[in-house]
Amino acid sequence: MNVVVFDLETTGLSPERDGIVEIGAVRIVDGQVDETQRYETLVRPTTADGGTMLIPWRAEQVHGISNDMVRASPTITEVLPEFLEFVNGWPVVAHNIGFDAGFMRANAARAGLNWNPQAELCTVQLSRRAFPKERAHNLTVLAERLGLNFAPGGRHRSFGDVQVTAQAYLRLMERLRGA
């Protein structure tokens, strides 16, 4: 199946109150990750009325993205049409899809756009099916379980997480087909 694997970094956990600070995505075409078909951008977070939103210290500690890093970046309303064109209605995959898709839905609605991929697939749910006796299914644990490694500095950055999520998706699908 052809899919777009994507990941967001945000200022917090609420799609209604928090902003997106980074988007990373890559396409899987004919069962192969195609890194020539990738999308990656920092995003300057804004409030619902377009005002300045600062990245809280706690969020910066997670992903390492600072206010200085996004100061000259485009806003989500500038980035979203381009990202939606990249997705192009394809099925999307994310680790904990509810979180990422929730942010995409909320931001698309505020911008008068539609978030309408063919399907939303979750590697957390696939991991639970593939490893039903395991309790932990976060991306770090899943990567270790599947023998995958993050690029240096890649964990909790959108494209670094996307690279691992894409490989995890392929391995989980292979494992589940074989079951």
PDB file of C-alpha atoms in Angstrom:
ATOM      1  CA  MET A   1       0.000   0.000   0.000  1.00  0.00           C
ATOM      2  CA  ASN A   2       1.149   3.531  -0.751  1.00  0.00           C
ATOM      3  CA  VAL A   3       1.003   5.745   2.342  1.00  0.00           C
ATOM      4  CA  VAL A   4       2.338   8.985   3.779  1.00  0.00           C
ATOM      5  CA  VAL A   5       4.012   8.606   7.162  1.00  0.00           C
ATOM      6  CA  PHE A   6       4.007  11.852   9.124  1.00  0.00           C
ATOM      7  CA  ASP A   7       4.869  13.278  12.517  1.00  0.00           C
ATOM      8  CA  LEU A   8       4.335  16.596  14.255  1.00  0.00           C
ATOM      9  CA  GLU A   9       6.119  18.384  17.041  1.00  0.00           C
ATOM     10  CA  THR A  10       3.922  20.774  19.006  1.00  0.00           C
ATOM     11  CA  THR A  11       3.858  23.325  21.809  1.00  0.00           C
ATOM     12  CA  GLY A  12       1.669  21.017  23.929  1.00  0.00           C
ATOM     13  CA  LEU A  13      -1.005  18.350  23.893  1.00  0.00           C
ATOM     14  CA  SER A  14      -4.205  20.225  22.958  1.00  0.00           C
ATOM     15  CA  PRO A  15      -5.100  20.628  19.264  1.00  0.00           C
ATOM     16  CA  GLU A  16      -7.406  23.488  20.252  1.00  0.00           C
ATOM     17  CA  ARG A  17      -4.929  25.476  22.386  1.00  0.00           C
ATOM     18  CA  ASP A  18      -1.454  24.428  21.238  1.00  0.00           C
ATOM     19  CA  GLY A  19       0.436  24.914  17.991  1.00  0.00           C
ATOM     20  CA  ILE A  20       2.457  22.837  15.549  1.00  0.00           C
ATOM     21  CA  VAL A  21       6.190  23.673  15.459  1.00  0.00           C
ATOM     22  CA  GLU A  22       7.421  21.035  12.999  1.00  0.00           C
ATOM     23  CA  ILE A  23       6.033  18.690  10.352  1.00  0.00           C
ATOM     24  CA  GLY A  24       7.927  15.775   8.862  1.00  0.00           C
ATOM     25  CA  ALA A  25       6.647  13.254   6.341  1.00  0.00           C
ATOM     26  CA  VAL A  26       7.823  10.653   3.871  1.00  0.00           C
ATOM     27  CA  ARG A  27       6.004   8.516   1.331  1.00  0.00           C
ATOM     28  CA  ILE A  28       6.065   4.735   1.211  1.00  0.00           C
ATOM     29  CA  VAL A  29       5.577   3.746  -2.431  1.00  0.00           C
ATOM     30  CA  ASP A  30       5.084   0.117  -3.442  1.00  0.00           C
ATOM     31  CA  GLY A  31       6.232  -1.072  -0.015  1.00  0.00           C
ATOM     32  CA  GLN A  32       9.464   0.987  -0.012  1.00  0.00           C
ATOM     33  CA  VAL A  33      10.310   4.150   1.890  1.00  0.00           C
ATOM     34  CA  ASP A  34      11.063   6.800  -0.728  1.00  0.00           C
ATOM     35  CA  GLU A  35      13.042   9.542   0.993  1.00  0.00           C
ATOM     36  CA  THR A  36      13.126  11.520  -2.246  1.00  0.00           C
ATOM     37  CA  GLN A  37       9.410  12.081  -1.554  1.00  0.00           C
ATOM     38  CA  ARG A  38       9.699  13.825   1.780  1.00  0.00           C
ATOM     39  CA  TYR A  39       8.264  16.868   3.472  1.00  0.00           C
ATOM     40  CA  GLU A  40       9.975  18.669   6.321  1.00  0.00           C
ATOM     41  CA  THR A  41       9.494  22.132   7.769  1.00  0.00           C
ATOM     42  CA  LEU A  42       9.656  24.093  10.982  1.00  0.00           C
ATOM     43  CA  VAL A  43       6.493  26.049  11.744  1.00  0.00           C
ATOM     44  CA  ARG A  44       6.134  29.291  13.685  1.00  0.00           C
ATOM     45  CA  PRO A  45       3.264  28.553  16.072  1.00  0.00           C
ATOM     46  CA  THR A  46       0.407  31.052  16.281  1.00  0.00           C
ATOM     47  CA  THR A  47      -2.731  31.390  18.352  1.00  0.00           C
ATOM     48  CA  ALA A  48      -6.152  30.750  16.811  1.00  0.00           C
ATOM     49  CA  ASP A  49      -6.434  34.469  16.019  1.00  0.00           C
ATOM     50  CA  GLY A  50      -2.984  34.534  14.366  1.00  0.00           C
ATOM     51  CA  GLY A  51      -1.097  36.023  17.303  1.00  0.00           C
ATOM     52  CA  THR A  52       2.334  34.960  18.488  1.00  0.00           C
ATOM     53  CA  MET A  53       2.531  31.709  20.449  1.00  0.00           C
ATOM     54  CA  LEU A  54       5.703  30.925  22.327  1.00  0.00           C
ATOM     55  CA  ILE A  55       7.082  27.411  22.671  1.00  0.00           C
ATOM     56  CA  PRO A  56       6.900  26.500  26.359  1.00  0.00           C
ATOM     57  CA  TRP A  57      10.108  25.443  28.064  1.00  0.00           C
ATOM     58  CA  ARG A  58       8.759  21.920  28.717  1.00  0.00           C
ATOM     59  CA  ALA A  59       7.932  21.362  25.052  1.00  0.00           C
ATOM     60  CA  GLU A  60      11.357  22.648  24.024  1.00  0.00           C
ATOM     61  CA  GLN A  61      12.941  20.153  26.422  1.00  0.00           C
ATOM     62  CA  VAL A  62      11.146  17.318  24.603  1.00  0.00           C
ATOM     63  CA  HIS A  63      11.852  18.206  20.963  1.00  0.00           C
ATOM     64  CA  GLY A  64      14.658  20.733  21.195  1.00  0.00           C
ATOM     65  CA  ILE A  65      12.888  23.260  18.981  1.00  0.00           C
ATOM     66  CA  SER A  66      13.268  26.791  20.341  1.00  0.00           C
ATOM     67  CA  ASN A  67      11.466  30.053  19.690  1.00  0.00           C
ATOM     68  CA  ASP A  68      14.614  31.324  17.954  1.00  0.00           C
ATOM     69  CA  MET A  69      14.576  28.328  15.595  1.00  0.00           C
ATOM     70  CA  VAL A  70      11.016  29.042  14.387  1.00  0.00           C
ATOM     71  CA  ARG A  71      11.100  32.860  14.443  1.00  0.00           C
ATOM     72  CA  ALA A  72      11.515  33.154  10.637  1.00  0.00           C
ATOM     73  CA  SER A  73       9.533  30.004   9.783  1.00  0.00           C
ATOM     74  CA  PRO A  74       6.166  30.034   8.006  1.00  0.00           C
ATOM     75  CA  THR A  75       2.971  29.743  10.053  1.00  0.00           C
ATOM     76  CA  ILE A  76       0.696  26.701   9.891  1.00  0.00           C
ATOM     77  CA  THR A  77      -1.761  28.589   7.660  1.00  0.00           C
ATOM     78  CA  GLU A  78       1.095  29.127   5.194  1.00  0.00           C
ATOM     79  CA  VAL A  79       2.356  25.540   5.437  1.00  0.00           C
ATOM     80  CA  LEU A  80      -0.896  23.586   5.574  1.00  0.00           C
ATOM     81  CA  PRO A  81      -1.977  23.902   1.907  1.00  0.00           C
ATOM     82  CA  GLU A  82       1.459  22.688   0.802  1.00  0.00           C
ATOM     83  CA  PHE A  83       1.437  19.781   3.273  1.00  0.00           C
ATOM     84  CA  LEU A  84      -2.104  18.753   2.295  1.00  0.00           C
ATOM     85  CA  GLU A  85      -0.983  18.760  -1.329  1.00  0.00           C
ATOM     86  CA  PHE A  86       1.933  16.492  -0.361  1.00  0.00           C
ATOM     87  CA  VAL A  87      -0.481  14.085   1.400  1.00  0.00           C
ATOM     88  CA  ASN A  88      -2.762  14.291  -1.646  1.00  0.00           C
ATOM     89  CA  GLY A  89      -5.516  12.271   0.030  1.00  0.00           C
ATOM     90  CA  TRP A  90      -3.253   9.225   0.465  1.00  0.00           C
ATOM     91  CA  PRO A  91      -3.692   7.039   3.539  1.00  0.00           C
ATOM     92  CA  VAL A  92      -1.576   8.395   6.395  1.00  0.00           C
ATOM     93  CA  VAL A  93       0.407   6.617   9.092  1.00  0.00           C
ATOM     94  CA  ALA A  94       1.611   8.033  12.388  1.00  0.00           C
ATOM     95  CA  HIS A  95       2.704   6.734  15.745  1.00  0.00           C
ATOM     96  CA  ASN A  96      -0.333   7.563  17.901  1.00  0.00           C
ATOM     97  CA  ILE A  97      -2.332   8.828  14.925  1.00  0.00           C
ATOM     98  CA  GLY A  98      -5.053  10.319  17.124  1.00  0.00           C
ATOM     99  CA  PHE A  99      -2.635  12.963  18.391  1.00  0.00           C
ATOM    100  CA  ASP A 100      -1.179  14.000  15.030  1.00  0.00           C
ATOM    101  CA  ALA A 101      -4.437  13.745  13.075  1.00  0.00           C
ATOM    102  CA  GLY A 102      -6.243  15.699  15.802  1.00  0.00           C
ATOM    103  CA  PHE A 103      -3.820  18.583  15.321  1.00  0.00           C
ATOM    104  CA  MET A 104      -4.163  18.356  11.545  1.00  0.00           C
ATOM    105  CA  ARG A 105      -7.980  18.333  11.712  1.00  0.00           C
ATOM    106  CA  ALA A 106      -8.105  21.310  14.111  1.00  0.00           C
ATOM    107  CA  ASN A 107      -5.609  23.379  12.130  1.00  0.00           C
ATOM    108  CA  ALA A 108      -7.196  22.538   8.792  1.00  0.00           C
ATOM    109  CA  ALA A 109     -10.632  23.537  10.115  1.00  0.00           C
ATOM    110  CA  ARG A 110      -9.284  26.869  11.414  1.00  0.00           C
ATOM    111  CA  ALA A 111      -7.734  27.524   7.979  1.00  0.00           C
ATOM    112  CA  GLY A 112     -10.928  26.571   6.109  1.00  0.00           C
ATOM    113  CA  LEU A 113      -9.271  23.463   4.667  1.00  0.00           C
ATOM    114  CA  ASN A 114     -10.093  19.740   4.849  1.00  0.00           C
ATOM    115  CA  TRP A 115      -7.965  17.003   6.393  1.00  0.00           C
ATOM    116  CA  ASN A 116      -9.236  14.048   4.357  1.00  0.00           C
ATOM    117  CA  PRO A 117      -6.748  11.204   3.917  1.00  0.00           C
ATOM    118  CA  GLN A 118      -8.162   7.929   2.582  1.00  0.00           C
ATOM    119  CA  ALA A 119      -7.376   6.259   5.910  1.00  0.00           C
ATOM    120  CA  GLU A 120      -5.526   6.931   9.166  1.00  0.00           C
ATOM    121  CA  LEU A 121      -3.287   4.081  10.325  1.00  0.00           C
ATOM    122  CA  CYS A 122      -1.631   3.929  13.726  1.00  0.00           C
ATOM    123  CA  THR A 123       1.640   2.148  14.478  1.00  0.00           C
ATOM    124  CA  VAL A 124       0.719   2.055  18.190  1.00  0.00           C
ATOM    125  CA  GLN A 125      -2.361  -0.003  17.328  1.00  0.00           C
ATOM    126  CA  LEU A 126      -0.397  -2.170  14.909  1.00  0.00           C
ATOM    127  CA  SER A 127       2.228  -2.745  17.603  1.00  0.00           C
ATOM    128  CA  ARG A 128      -0.461  -3.817  20.085  1.00  0.00           C
ATOM    129  CA  ARG A 129      -1.741  -6.348  17.557  1.00  0.00           C
ATOM    130  CA  ALA A 130       1.741  -7.587  16.639  1.00  0.00           C
ATOM    131  CA  PHE A 131       2.958  -7.748  20.254  1.00  0.00           C
ATOM    132  CA  PRO A 132      -0.172  -8.388  22.339  1.00  0.00           C
ATOM    133  CA  LYS A 133       1.720  -9.518  25.437  1.00  0.00           C
ATOM    134  CA  GLU A 134       3.845  -6.364  25.610  1.00  0.00           C
ATOM    135  CA  ARG A 135       2.718  -3.416  27.702  1.00  0.00           C
ATOM    136  CA  ALA A 136       4.818  -0.600  26.241  1.00  0.00           C
ATOM    137  CA  HIS A 137       4.300   0.547  22.669  1.00  0.00           C
ATOM    138  CA  ASN A 138       5.922   3.983  22.583  1.00  0.00           C
ATOM    139  CA  LEU A 139       8.138   4.697  19.588  1.00  0.00           C
ATOM    140  CA  THR A 140      11.432   4.252  21.438  1.00  0.00           C
ATOM    141  CA  VAL A 141      10.412   0.825  22.762  1.00  0.00           C
ATOM    142  CA  LEU A 142       8.932  -0.216  19.420  1.00  0.00           C
ATOM    143  CA  ALA A 143      12.127   0.783  17.610  1.00  0.00           C
ATOM    144  CA  GLU A 144      14.201  -1.311  20.027  1.00  0.00           C
ATOM    145  CA  ARG A 145      11.790  -4.243  19.666  1.00  0.00           C
ATOM    146  CA  LEU A 146      12.106  -4.103  15.877  1.00  0.00           C
ATOM    147  CA  GLY A 147      15.866  -3.473  15.800  1.00  0.00           C
ATOM    148  CA  LEU A 148      15.537   0.074  14.455  1.00  0.00           C
ATOM    149  CA  ASN A 149      17.742   3.029  15.339  1.00  0.00           C
ATOM    150  CA  PHE A 150      17.107   6.752  15.335  1.00  0.00           C
ATOM    151  CA  ALA A 151      19.554   8.978  13.505  1.00  0.00           C
ATOM    152  CA  PRO A 152      21.694  10.987  15.949  1.00  0.00           C
ATOM    153  CA  GLY A 153      19.517  13.810  17.228  1.00  0.00           C
ATOM    154  CA  GLY A 154      16.532  12.326  15.410  1.00  0.00           C
ATOM    155  CA  ARG A 155      14.332  11.255  18.325  1.00  0.00           C
ATOM    156  CA  HIS A 156      11.544  13.745  18.986  1.00  0.00           C
ATOM    157  CA  ARG A 157      12.257  15.626  15.780  1.00  0.00           C
ATOM    158  CA  SER A 158       9.605  15.119  13.134  1.00  0.00           C
ATOM    159  CA  PHE A 159      11.686  13.675  10.339  1.00  0.00           C
ATOM    160  CA  GLY A 160      13.787  11.488  12.653  1.00  0.00           C
ATOM    161  CA  ASP A 161      10.615  10.027  14.137  1.00  0.00           C
ATOM    162  CA  VAL A 162       9.098   9.630  10.661  1.00  0.00           C
ATOM    163  CA  GLN A 163      12.080   7.625   9.412  1.00  0.00           C
ATOM    164  CA  VAL A 164      11.710   5.140  12.271  1.00  0.00           C
ATOM    165  CA  THR A 165       7.905   5.095  12.111  1.00  0.00           C
ATOM    166  CA  ALA A 166       8.020   4.287   8.377  1.00  0.00           C
ATOM    167  CA  GLN A 167      10.370   1.348   8.926  1.00  0.00           C
ATOM    168  CA  ALA A 168       8.321   0.209  11.938  1.00  0.00           C
ATOM    169  CA  TYR A 169       5.145   0.351   9.856  1.00  0.00           C
ATOM    170  CA  LEU A 170       6.663  -1.836   7.141  1.00  0.00           C
ATOM    171  CA  ARG A 171       7.990  -4.368   9.669  1.00  0.00           C
ATOM    172  CA  LEU A 172       4.735  -4.446  11.621  1.00  0.00           C
ATOM    173  CA  MET A 173       2.708  -5.012   8.445  1.00  0.00           C
ATOM    174  CA  GLU A 174       5.060  -7.810   7.426  1.00  0.00           C
ATOM    175  CA  ARG A 175       4.804  -9.385  10.884  1.00  0.00           C
ATOM    176  CA  LEU A 176       1.006  -9.121  10.937  1.00  0.00           C
ATOM    177  CA  ARG A 177       0.669 -10.574   7.419  1.00  0.00           C
ATOM    178  CA  GLY A 178       2.794 -13.526   8.508  1.00  0.00           C
ATOM    179  CA  ALA A 179       0.671 -14.128  11.625  1.00  0.00           C
TER     180      ALA A 179
END
